[in-house]
Short mmCIF file of C-alpha atoms in Angstrom, two decimals:
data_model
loop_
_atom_site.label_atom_id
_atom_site.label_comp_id
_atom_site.label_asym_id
_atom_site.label_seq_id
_atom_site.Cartn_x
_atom_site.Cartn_y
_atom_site.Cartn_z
CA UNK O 1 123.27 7.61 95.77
CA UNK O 2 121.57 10.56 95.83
CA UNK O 3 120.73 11.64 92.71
CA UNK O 4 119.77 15.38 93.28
CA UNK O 5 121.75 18.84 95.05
CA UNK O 6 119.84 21.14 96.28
CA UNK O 7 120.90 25.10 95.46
CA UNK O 8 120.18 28.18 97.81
CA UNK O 9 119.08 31.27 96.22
CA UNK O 10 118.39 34.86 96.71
CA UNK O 11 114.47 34.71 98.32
CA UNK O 12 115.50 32.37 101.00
CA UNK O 13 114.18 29.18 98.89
CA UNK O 14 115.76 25.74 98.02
CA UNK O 15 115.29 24.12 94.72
CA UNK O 16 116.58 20.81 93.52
CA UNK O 17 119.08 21.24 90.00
CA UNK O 18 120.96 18.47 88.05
CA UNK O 19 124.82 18.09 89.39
CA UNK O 20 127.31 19.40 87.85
CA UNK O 21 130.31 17.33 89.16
CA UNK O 22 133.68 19.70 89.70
CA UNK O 23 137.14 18.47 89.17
CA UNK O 24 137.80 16.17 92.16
CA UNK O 25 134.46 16.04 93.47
CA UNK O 26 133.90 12.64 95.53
CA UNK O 27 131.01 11.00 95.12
CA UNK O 28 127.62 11.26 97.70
CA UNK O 29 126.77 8.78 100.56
CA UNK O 30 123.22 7.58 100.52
CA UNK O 31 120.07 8.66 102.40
CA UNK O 32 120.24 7.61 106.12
CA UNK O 33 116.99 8.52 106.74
CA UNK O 34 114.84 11.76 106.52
CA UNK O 35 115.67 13.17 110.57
CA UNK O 36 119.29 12.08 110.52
CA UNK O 37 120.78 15.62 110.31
CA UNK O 38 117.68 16.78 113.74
CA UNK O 39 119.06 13.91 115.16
CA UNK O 40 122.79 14.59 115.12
CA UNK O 41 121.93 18.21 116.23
CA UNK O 42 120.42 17.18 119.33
CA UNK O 43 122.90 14.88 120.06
CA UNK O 44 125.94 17.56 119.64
CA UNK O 45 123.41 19.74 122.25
CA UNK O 46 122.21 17.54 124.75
CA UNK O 47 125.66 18.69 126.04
CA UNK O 48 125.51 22.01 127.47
CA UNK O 49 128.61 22.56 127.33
CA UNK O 50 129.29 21.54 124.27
CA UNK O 51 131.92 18.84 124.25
CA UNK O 52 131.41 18.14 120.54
CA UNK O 53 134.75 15.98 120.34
CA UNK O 54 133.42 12.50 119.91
CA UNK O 55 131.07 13.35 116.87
CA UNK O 56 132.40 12.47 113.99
CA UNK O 57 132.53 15.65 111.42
CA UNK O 58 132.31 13.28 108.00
CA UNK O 59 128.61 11.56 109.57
CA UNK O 60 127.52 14.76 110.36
CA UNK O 61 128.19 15.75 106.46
CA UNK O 62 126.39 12.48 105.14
CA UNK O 63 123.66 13.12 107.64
CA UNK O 64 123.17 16.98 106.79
CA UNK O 65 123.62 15.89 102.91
CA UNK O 66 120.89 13.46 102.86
CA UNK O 67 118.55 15.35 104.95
CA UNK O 68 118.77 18.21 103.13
CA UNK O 69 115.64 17.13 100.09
CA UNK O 70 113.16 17.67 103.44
CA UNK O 71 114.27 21.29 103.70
CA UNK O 72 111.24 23.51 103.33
CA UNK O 73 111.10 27.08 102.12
CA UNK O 74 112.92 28.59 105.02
CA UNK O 75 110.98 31.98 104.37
CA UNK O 76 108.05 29.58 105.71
CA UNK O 77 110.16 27.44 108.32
CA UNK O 78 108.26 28.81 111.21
CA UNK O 79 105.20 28.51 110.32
CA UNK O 80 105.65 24.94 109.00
CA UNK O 81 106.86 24.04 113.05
CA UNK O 82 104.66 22.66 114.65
CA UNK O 83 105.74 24.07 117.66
CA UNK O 84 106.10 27.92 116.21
CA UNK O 85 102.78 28.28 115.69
CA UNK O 86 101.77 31.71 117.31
CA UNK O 87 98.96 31.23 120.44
CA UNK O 88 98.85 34.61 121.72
CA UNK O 89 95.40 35.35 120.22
CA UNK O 90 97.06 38.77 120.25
CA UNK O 91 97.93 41.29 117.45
CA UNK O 92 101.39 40.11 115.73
CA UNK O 93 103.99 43.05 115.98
CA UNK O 94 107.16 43.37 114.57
CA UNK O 95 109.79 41.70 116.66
CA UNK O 96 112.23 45.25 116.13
CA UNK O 97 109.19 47.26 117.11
CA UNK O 98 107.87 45.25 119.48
CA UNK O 99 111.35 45.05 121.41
CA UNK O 100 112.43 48.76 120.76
CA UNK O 101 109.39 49.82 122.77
CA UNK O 102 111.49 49.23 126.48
CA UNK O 103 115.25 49.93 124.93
CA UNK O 104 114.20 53.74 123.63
CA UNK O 105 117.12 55.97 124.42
CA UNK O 106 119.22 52.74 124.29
CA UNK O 107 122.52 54.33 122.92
CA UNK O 108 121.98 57.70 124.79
CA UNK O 109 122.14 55.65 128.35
CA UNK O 110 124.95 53.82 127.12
CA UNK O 111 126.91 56.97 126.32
CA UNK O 112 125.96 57.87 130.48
CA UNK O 113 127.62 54.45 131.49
CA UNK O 114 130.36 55.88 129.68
CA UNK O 115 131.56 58.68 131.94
CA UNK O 116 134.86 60.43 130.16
CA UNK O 117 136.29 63.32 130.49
CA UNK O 118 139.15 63.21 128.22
CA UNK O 119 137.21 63.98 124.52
CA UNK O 120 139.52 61.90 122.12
CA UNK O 121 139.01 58.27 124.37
CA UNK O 122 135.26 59.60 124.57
CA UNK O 123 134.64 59.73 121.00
CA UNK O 124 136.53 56.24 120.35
CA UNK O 125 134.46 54.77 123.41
CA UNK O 126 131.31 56.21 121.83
CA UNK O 127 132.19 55.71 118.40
CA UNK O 128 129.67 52.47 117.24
CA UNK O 129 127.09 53.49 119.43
CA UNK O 130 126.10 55.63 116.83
CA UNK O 131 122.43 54.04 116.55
CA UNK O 132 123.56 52.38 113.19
CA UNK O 133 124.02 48.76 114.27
CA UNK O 134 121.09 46.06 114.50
CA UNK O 135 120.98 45.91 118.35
CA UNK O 136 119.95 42.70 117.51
CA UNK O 137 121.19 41.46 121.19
CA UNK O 138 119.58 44.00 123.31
CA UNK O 139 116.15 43.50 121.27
CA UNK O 140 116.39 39.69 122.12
CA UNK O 141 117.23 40.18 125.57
CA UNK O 142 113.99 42.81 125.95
CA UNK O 143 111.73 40.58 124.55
CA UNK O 144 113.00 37.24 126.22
CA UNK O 145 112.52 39.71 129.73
CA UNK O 146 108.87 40.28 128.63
CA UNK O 147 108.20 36.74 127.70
CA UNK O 148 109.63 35.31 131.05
CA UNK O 149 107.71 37.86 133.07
CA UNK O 150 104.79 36.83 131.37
CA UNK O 151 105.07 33.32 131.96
CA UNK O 152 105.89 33.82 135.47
CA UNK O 153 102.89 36.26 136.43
CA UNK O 154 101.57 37.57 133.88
CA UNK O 155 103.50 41.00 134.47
CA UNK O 156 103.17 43.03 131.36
CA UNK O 157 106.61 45.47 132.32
CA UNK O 158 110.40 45.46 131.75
CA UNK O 159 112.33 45.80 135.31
CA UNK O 160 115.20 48.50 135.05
CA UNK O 161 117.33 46.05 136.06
CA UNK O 162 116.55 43.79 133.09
CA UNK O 163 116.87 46.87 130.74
CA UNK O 164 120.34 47.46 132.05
CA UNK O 165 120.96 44.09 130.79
CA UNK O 166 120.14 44.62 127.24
CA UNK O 167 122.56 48.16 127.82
CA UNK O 168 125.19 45.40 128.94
CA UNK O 169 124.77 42.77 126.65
CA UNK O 170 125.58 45.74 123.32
CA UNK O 171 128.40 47.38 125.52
CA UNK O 172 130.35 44.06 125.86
CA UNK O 173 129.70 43.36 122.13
CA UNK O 174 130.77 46.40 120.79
CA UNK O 175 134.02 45.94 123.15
CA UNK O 176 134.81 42.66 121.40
CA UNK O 177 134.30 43.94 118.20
CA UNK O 178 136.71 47.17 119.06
CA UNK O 179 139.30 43.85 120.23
CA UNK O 180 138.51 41.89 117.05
CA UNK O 181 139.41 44.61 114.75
CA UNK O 182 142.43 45.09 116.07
CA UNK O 183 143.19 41.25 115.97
CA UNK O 184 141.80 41.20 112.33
CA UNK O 185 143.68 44.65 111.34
CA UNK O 186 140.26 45.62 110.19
CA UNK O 187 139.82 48.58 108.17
CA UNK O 188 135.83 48.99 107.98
CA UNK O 189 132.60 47.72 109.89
CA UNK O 190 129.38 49.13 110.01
CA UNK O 191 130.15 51.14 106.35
CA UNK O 192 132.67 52.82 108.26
CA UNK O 193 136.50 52.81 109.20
CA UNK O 194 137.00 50.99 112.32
CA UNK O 195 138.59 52.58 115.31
CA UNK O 196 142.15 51.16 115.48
CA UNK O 197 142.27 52.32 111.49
CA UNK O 198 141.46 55.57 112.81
CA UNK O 199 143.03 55.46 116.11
CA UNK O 200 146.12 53.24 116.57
CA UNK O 201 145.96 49.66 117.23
CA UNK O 202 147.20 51.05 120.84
CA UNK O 203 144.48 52.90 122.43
CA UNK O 204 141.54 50.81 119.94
CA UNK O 205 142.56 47.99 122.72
CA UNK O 206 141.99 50.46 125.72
CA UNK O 207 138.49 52.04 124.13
CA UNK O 208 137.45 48.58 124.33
CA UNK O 209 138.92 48.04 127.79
CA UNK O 210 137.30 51.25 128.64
CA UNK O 211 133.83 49.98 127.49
CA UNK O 212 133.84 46.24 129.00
CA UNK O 213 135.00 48.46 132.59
CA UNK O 214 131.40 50.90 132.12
CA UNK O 215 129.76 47.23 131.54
CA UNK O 216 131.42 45.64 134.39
CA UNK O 217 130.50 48.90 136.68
CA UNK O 218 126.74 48.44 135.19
CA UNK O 219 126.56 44.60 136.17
CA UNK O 220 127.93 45.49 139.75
CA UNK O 221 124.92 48.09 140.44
CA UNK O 222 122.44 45.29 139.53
CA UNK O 223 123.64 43.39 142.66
CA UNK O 224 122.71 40.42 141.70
CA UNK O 225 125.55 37.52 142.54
CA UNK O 226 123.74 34.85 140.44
CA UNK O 227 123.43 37.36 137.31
CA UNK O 228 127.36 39.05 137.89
CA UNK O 229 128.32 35.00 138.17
CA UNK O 230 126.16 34.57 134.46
CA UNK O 231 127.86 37.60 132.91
CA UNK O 232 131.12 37.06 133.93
CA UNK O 233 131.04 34.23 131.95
CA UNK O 234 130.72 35.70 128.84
CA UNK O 235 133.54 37.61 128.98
CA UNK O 236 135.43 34.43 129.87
CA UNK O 237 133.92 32.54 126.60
CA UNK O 238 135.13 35.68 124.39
CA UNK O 239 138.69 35.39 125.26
CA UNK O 240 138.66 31.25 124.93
CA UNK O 241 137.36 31.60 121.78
CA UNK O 242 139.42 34.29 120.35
CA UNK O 243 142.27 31.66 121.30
CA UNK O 244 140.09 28.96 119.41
CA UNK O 245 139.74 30.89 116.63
CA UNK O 246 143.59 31.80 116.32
CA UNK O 247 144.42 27.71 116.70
CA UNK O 248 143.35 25.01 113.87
CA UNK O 249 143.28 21.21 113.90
CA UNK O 250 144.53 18.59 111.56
CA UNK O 251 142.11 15.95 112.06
CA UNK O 252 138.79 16.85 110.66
CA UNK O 253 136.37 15.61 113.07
CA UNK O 254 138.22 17.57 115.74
CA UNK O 255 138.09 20.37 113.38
CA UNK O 256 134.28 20.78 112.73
CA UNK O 257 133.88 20.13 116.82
CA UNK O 258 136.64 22.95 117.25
CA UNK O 259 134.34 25.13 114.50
CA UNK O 260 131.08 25.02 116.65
CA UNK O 261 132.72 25.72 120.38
CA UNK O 262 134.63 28.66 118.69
CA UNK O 263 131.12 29.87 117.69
CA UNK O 264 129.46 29.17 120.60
CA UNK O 265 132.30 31.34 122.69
CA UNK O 266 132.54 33.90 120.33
CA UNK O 267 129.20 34.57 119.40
CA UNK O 268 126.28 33.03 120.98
CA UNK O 269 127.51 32.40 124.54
CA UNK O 270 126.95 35.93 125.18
CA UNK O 271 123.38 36.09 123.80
CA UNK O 272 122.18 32.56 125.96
CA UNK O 273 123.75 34.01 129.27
CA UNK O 274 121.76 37.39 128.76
CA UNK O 275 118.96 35.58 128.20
CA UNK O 276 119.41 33.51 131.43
CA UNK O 277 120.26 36.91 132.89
CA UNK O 278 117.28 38.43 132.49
CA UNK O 279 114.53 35.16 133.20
CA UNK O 280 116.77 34.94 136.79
CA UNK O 281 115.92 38.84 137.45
CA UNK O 282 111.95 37.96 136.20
CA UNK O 283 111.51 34.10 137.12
CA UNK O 284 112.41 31.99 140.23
CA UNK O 285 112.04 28.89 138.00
CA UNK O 286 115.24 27.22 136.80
CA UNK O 287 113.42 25.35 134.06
CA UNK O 288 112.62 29.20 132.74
CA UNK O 289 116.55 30.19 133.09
CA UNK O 290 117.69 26.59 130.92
CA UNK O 291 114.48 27.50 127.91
CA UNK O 292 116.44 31.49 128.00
CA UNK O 293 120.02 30.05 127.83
CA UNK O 294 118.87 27.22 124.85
CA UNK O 295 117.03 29.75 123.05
CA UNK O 296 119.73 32.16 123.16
CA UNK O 297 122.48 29.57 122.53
CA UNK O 298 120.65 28.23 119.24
CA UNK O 299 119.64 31.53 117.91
CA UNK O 300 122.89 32.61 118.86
CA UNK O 301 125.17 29.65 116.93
CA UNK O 302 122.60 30.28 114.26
CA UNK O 303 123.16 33.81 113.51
CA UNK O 304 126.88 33.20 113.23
CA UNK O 305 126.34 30.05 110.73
CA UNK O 306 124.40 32.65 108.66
CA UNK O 307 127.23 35.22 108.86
CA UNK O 308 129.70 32.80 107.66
CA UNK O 309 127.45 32.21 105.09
CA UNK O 310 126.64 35.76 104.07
CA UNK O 311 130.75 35.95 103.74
CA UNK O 312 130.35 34.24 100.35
CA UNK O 313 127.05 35.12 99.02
CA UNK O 314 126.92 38.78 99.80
CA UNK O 315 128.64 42.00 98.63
CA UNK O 316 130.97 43.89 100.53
CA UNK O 317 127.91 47.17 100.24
CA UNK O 318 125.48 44.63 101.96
CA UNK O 319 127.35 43.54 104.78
CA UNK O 320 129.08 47.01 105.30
CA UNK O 321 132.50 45.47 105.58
CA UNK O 322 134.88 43.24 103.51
CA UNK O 323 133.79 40.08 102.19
CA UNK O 324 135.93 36.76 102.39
CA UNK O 325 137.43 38.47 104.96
CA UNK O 326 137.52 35.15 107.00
CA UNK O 327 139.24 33.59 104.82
CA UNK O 328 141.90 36.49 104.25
CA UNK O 329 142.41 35.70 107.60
CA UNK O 330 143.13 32.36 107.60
CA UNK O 331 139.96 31.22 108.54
CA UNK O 332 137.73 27.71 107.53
CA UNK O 333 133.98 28.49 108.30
CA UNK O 334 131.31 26.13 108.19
CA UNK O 335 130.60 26.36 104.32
CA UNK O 336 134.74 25.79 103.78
CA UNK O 337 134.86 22.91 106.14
CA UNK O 338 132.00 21.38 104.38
CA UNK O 339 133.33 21.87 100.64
CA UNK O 340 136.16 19.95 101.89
CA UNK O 341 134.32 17.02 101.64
CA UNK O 342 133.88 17.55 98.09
CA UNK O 343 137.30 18.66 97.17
CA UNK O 344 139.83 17.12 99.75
CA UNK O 345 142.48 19.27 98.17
CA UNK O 346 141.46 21.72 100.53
CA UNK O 347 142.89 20.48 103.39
CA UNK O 348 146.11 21.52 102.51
CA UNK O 349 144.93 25.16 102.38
CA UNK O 350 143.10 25.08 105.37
CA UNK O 351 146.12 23.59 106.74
CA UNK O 352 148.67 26.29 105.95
CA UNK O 353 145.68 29.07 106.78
CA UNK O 354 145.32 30.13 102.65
CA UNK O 355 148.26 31.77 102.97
CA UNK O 356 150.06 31.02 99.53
CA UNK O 357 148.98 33.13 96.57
CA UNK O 358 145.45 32.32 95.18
CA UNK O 359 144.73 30.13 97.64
CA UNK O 360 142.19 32.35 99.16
CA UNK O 361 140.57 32.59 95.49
CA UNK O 362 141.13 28.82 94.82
CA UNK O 363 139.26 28.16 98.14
CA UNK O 364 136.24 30.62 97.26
CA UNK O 365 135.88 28.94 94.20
CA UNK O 366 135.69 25.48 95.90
CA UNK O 367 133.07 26.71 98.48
CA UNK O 368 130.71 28.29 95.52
CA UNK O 369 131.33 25.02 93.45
CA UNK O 370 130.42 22.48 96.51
CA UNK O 371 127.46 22.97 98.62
CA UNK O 372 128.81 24.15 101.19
CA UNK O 373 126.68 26.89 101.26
CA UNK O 374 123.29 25.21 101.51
CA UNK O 375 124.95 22.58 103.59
CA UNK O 376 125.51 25.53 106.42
CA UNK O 377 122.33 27.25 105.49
CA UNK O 378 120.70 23.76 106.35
CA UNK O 379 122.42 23.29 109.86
CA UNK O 380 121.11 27.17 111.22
CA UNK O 381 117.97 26.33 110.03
CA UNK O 382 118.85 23.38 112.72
CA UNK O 383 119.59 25.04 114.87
CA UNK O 384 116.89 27.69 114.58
CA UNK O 385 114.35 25.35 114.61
CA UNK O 386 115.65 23.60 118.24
CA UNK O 387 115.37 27.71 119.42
CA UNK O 388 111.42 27.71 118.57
CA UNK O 389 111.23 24.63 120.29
CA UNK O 390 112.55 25.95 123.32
CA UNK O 391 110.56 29.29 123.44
CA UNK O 392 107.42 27.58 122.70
CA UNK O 393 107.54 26.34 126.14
CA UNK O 394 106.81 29.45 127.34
CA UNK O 395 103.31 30.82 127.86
CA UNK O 396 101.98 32.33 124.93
CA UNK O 397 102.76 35.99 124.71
CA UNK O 398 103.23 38.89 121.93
CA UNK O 399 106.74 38.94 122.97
CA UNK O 400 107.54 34.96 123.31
CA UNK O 401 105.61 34.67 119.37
CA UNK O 402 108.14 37.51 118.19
CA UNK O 403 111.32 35.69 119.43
CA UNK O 404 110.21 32.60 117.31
CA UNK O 405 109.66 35.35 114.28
CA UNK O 406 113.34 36.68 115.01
CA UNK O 407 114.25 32.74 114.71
CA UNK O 408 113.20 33.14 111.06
CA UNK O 409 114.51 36.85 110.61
CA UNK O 410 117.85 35.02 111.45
CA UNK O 411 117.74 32.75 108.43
CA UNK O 412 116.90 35.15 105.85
CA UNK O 413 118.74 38.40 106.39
CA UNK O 414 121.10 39.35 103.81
CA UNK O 415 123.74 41.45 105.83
#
């Protein structure tokens, strides 16, 4: 039995403590084996499209679990990689700086694709492209432009066409967060009041009609069949999983299966197909356009784990909206489905959505008490490292080292 936890703390390190067993905690299945938890990860991918049904949610908890002692200092994970190791031989920039040189004026052509004339449904249109967000998807989709280019000719530029799909990749994700607030009945994001608290739930739905129509109008002047086919797709995921997201499932394998896909549709589908997007416009080679989509899809499922994660461990200042929030709503992230296993009186709650008084509290509790937490942490960092693995297939380029640093900027942000 293993006889040590392991606790995640502020500074993005992992240190072993005694347990401290909570009321109803079961007891720990033994070590399987030091790359049990890499192993199960690849398995769940080797599926593209990520028919995660037949793996059994309780082995992936014992495999995570006893994996989890080999977990380095993830402010360190790339560089202890042995395929992140940066080849360029060129000066190291930052990955922001590096991939804000080709998306200047970024928010200013956006607000052109946006062509209103009545002012009210202008200023909800234009309303979070304020320059305030990360742009954490058009920065990804710059750089992975550069990096394919590289690779396939050593061309050092951005095409316009590629830029405009950076432009399209933030326009449909600030239209599905416009949707999602209005699902929610959000009252802040971004530090600020959303736009159906400000607006109406009404015509928040049409701004974000109006914005995915300016993206749709963008993707048709590319006139590229093979990249409108990519994008389309994205659009598709959204709604699917918005419907996974509303749905739950009793049995617990299905459930952490029905967890991932939701995150991969929500989330990280449309960072992959960008990706793809933009190594099709730059690279003939197909074996180019699967490394953009895996990268993308890993970093992508990734960055949500982390969110879910931040949901617990970080203030409501930090993350510039409420925290717990998902599971006000009736929602069981990763670090709740894992504390399950810990404290099976959980199920019930996640069963009736936390909606009887204190169960939301009761369940926060649970999830701080378990590790949950680290547990989550453990399976980004998973995933994060399968995204460097992917990239560094790629000739070595400035741009190509910075998307492995973003990898790492993924793991250790704090809002």
């Amino acid at each position: 039995m293993a006889s040590r936890w392991w606790r995640w703390r502020r500074g993005c390190s992992w240190r072993p403590v005694a347990r401290s067993p909570g009321p109803g905690s079961p007891g720990r299945a033994g070590p399987s084996g030091p790359s049990a938890a890499a192993d199960v990860r690849a398995q769940v991918h080797r599926r593209k499209g990520l028919d995660l049904s037949q793996i059994p949610y309780i082995n992936l908890v014992k495999h995570l679990t006893s994996a989890c002692p080999n977990v380095c200092r993830i402010s360190r994970f790339h560089h202890t990689t042995p395929d992140s190791k940066t080849h360029s031989g060129e000066k190291y920039a930052d990955p922001f700086k590096l991939g804000w040189r080709d998306l200047k004026g970024l928010y200013e052509d956006i607000r052109k694709e946006l062509l209103i004339s009545t002012s009210e449904l202008k200023e909800m249109s234009e309303y979070y492209f304020d320059g305030k967000g990360k742009a954490f998807r058009p920065i990804i989709v710059a750089l992975m432009a550069r990096a394919c280019n590289i690779h396939h000719n050593n061309s050092r530029h951005v095409q316009a066409s590629q830029r405009t799909i950076a432009l399209i990749a933030e326009m449909i994700h600030t239209a599905s967060l416009v949707h999602d607030d209005v699902i929610d009945d959000a009252s802040s994001r971004r530090g600020k009041h959303t736009v159906n608290k400000i607006w109406g739930e009404k015509k928040a739905v049409l701004a974000g009609d109006l914005i995915l129509s300016a993206a749709s109008i963008a993707l048709a002047r590319i006139g590229n069949t093979t990249v409108i086919s990519i994008l389309t797709q994205v659009i598709e995921d959204l709604v699917r999983g918005e419907f996974l997201q509303l749905g739950s499932k009793e049995n617990e394998n299905e459930r952490f299966a029905h967890y991932l896909e939701k995150t991969f549709k929500k989330t990280a589908s449309l960072i992959a197909n960008s990706c793809k997007a933009v190594s099709v416009l730059g690279c003939p080679d197909p074996v180019v356009h699967e490394i953009a989509y895996q990268y993308g899809k890993n970093v992508g499922i990734a960055f949500q784990l982390i969110d879910d994660v931040l949901d617990f461990t970080s203030c409501s200042d930090q993350m510039g909206k409420p925290t717990s929030a998902d599971l006000k709503l009736g929602l069981a992230t990763g670090p709740v489905l894992f504390a399950c296993q810990q404290f099976p009186e959980m199920n019930a709650m996640i069963m009736r959505r936390f909606s009887l008084p204190g169960d939301v509290d009761r369940a926060r509790q649970y999830v701080l008490q378990s590790d949950g937490v680290q547990q989550t942490t453990y399976l980004a960092q998973q995933y994060c490292h399968e995204a460097i693995r992917e990239i560094s297939k790629l000739r070595p380029s400035p741009e190509r080292d910075a998307l492995i640093q973003l990898s790492e900027i993924v793991l250790t942000r704090e809002k």
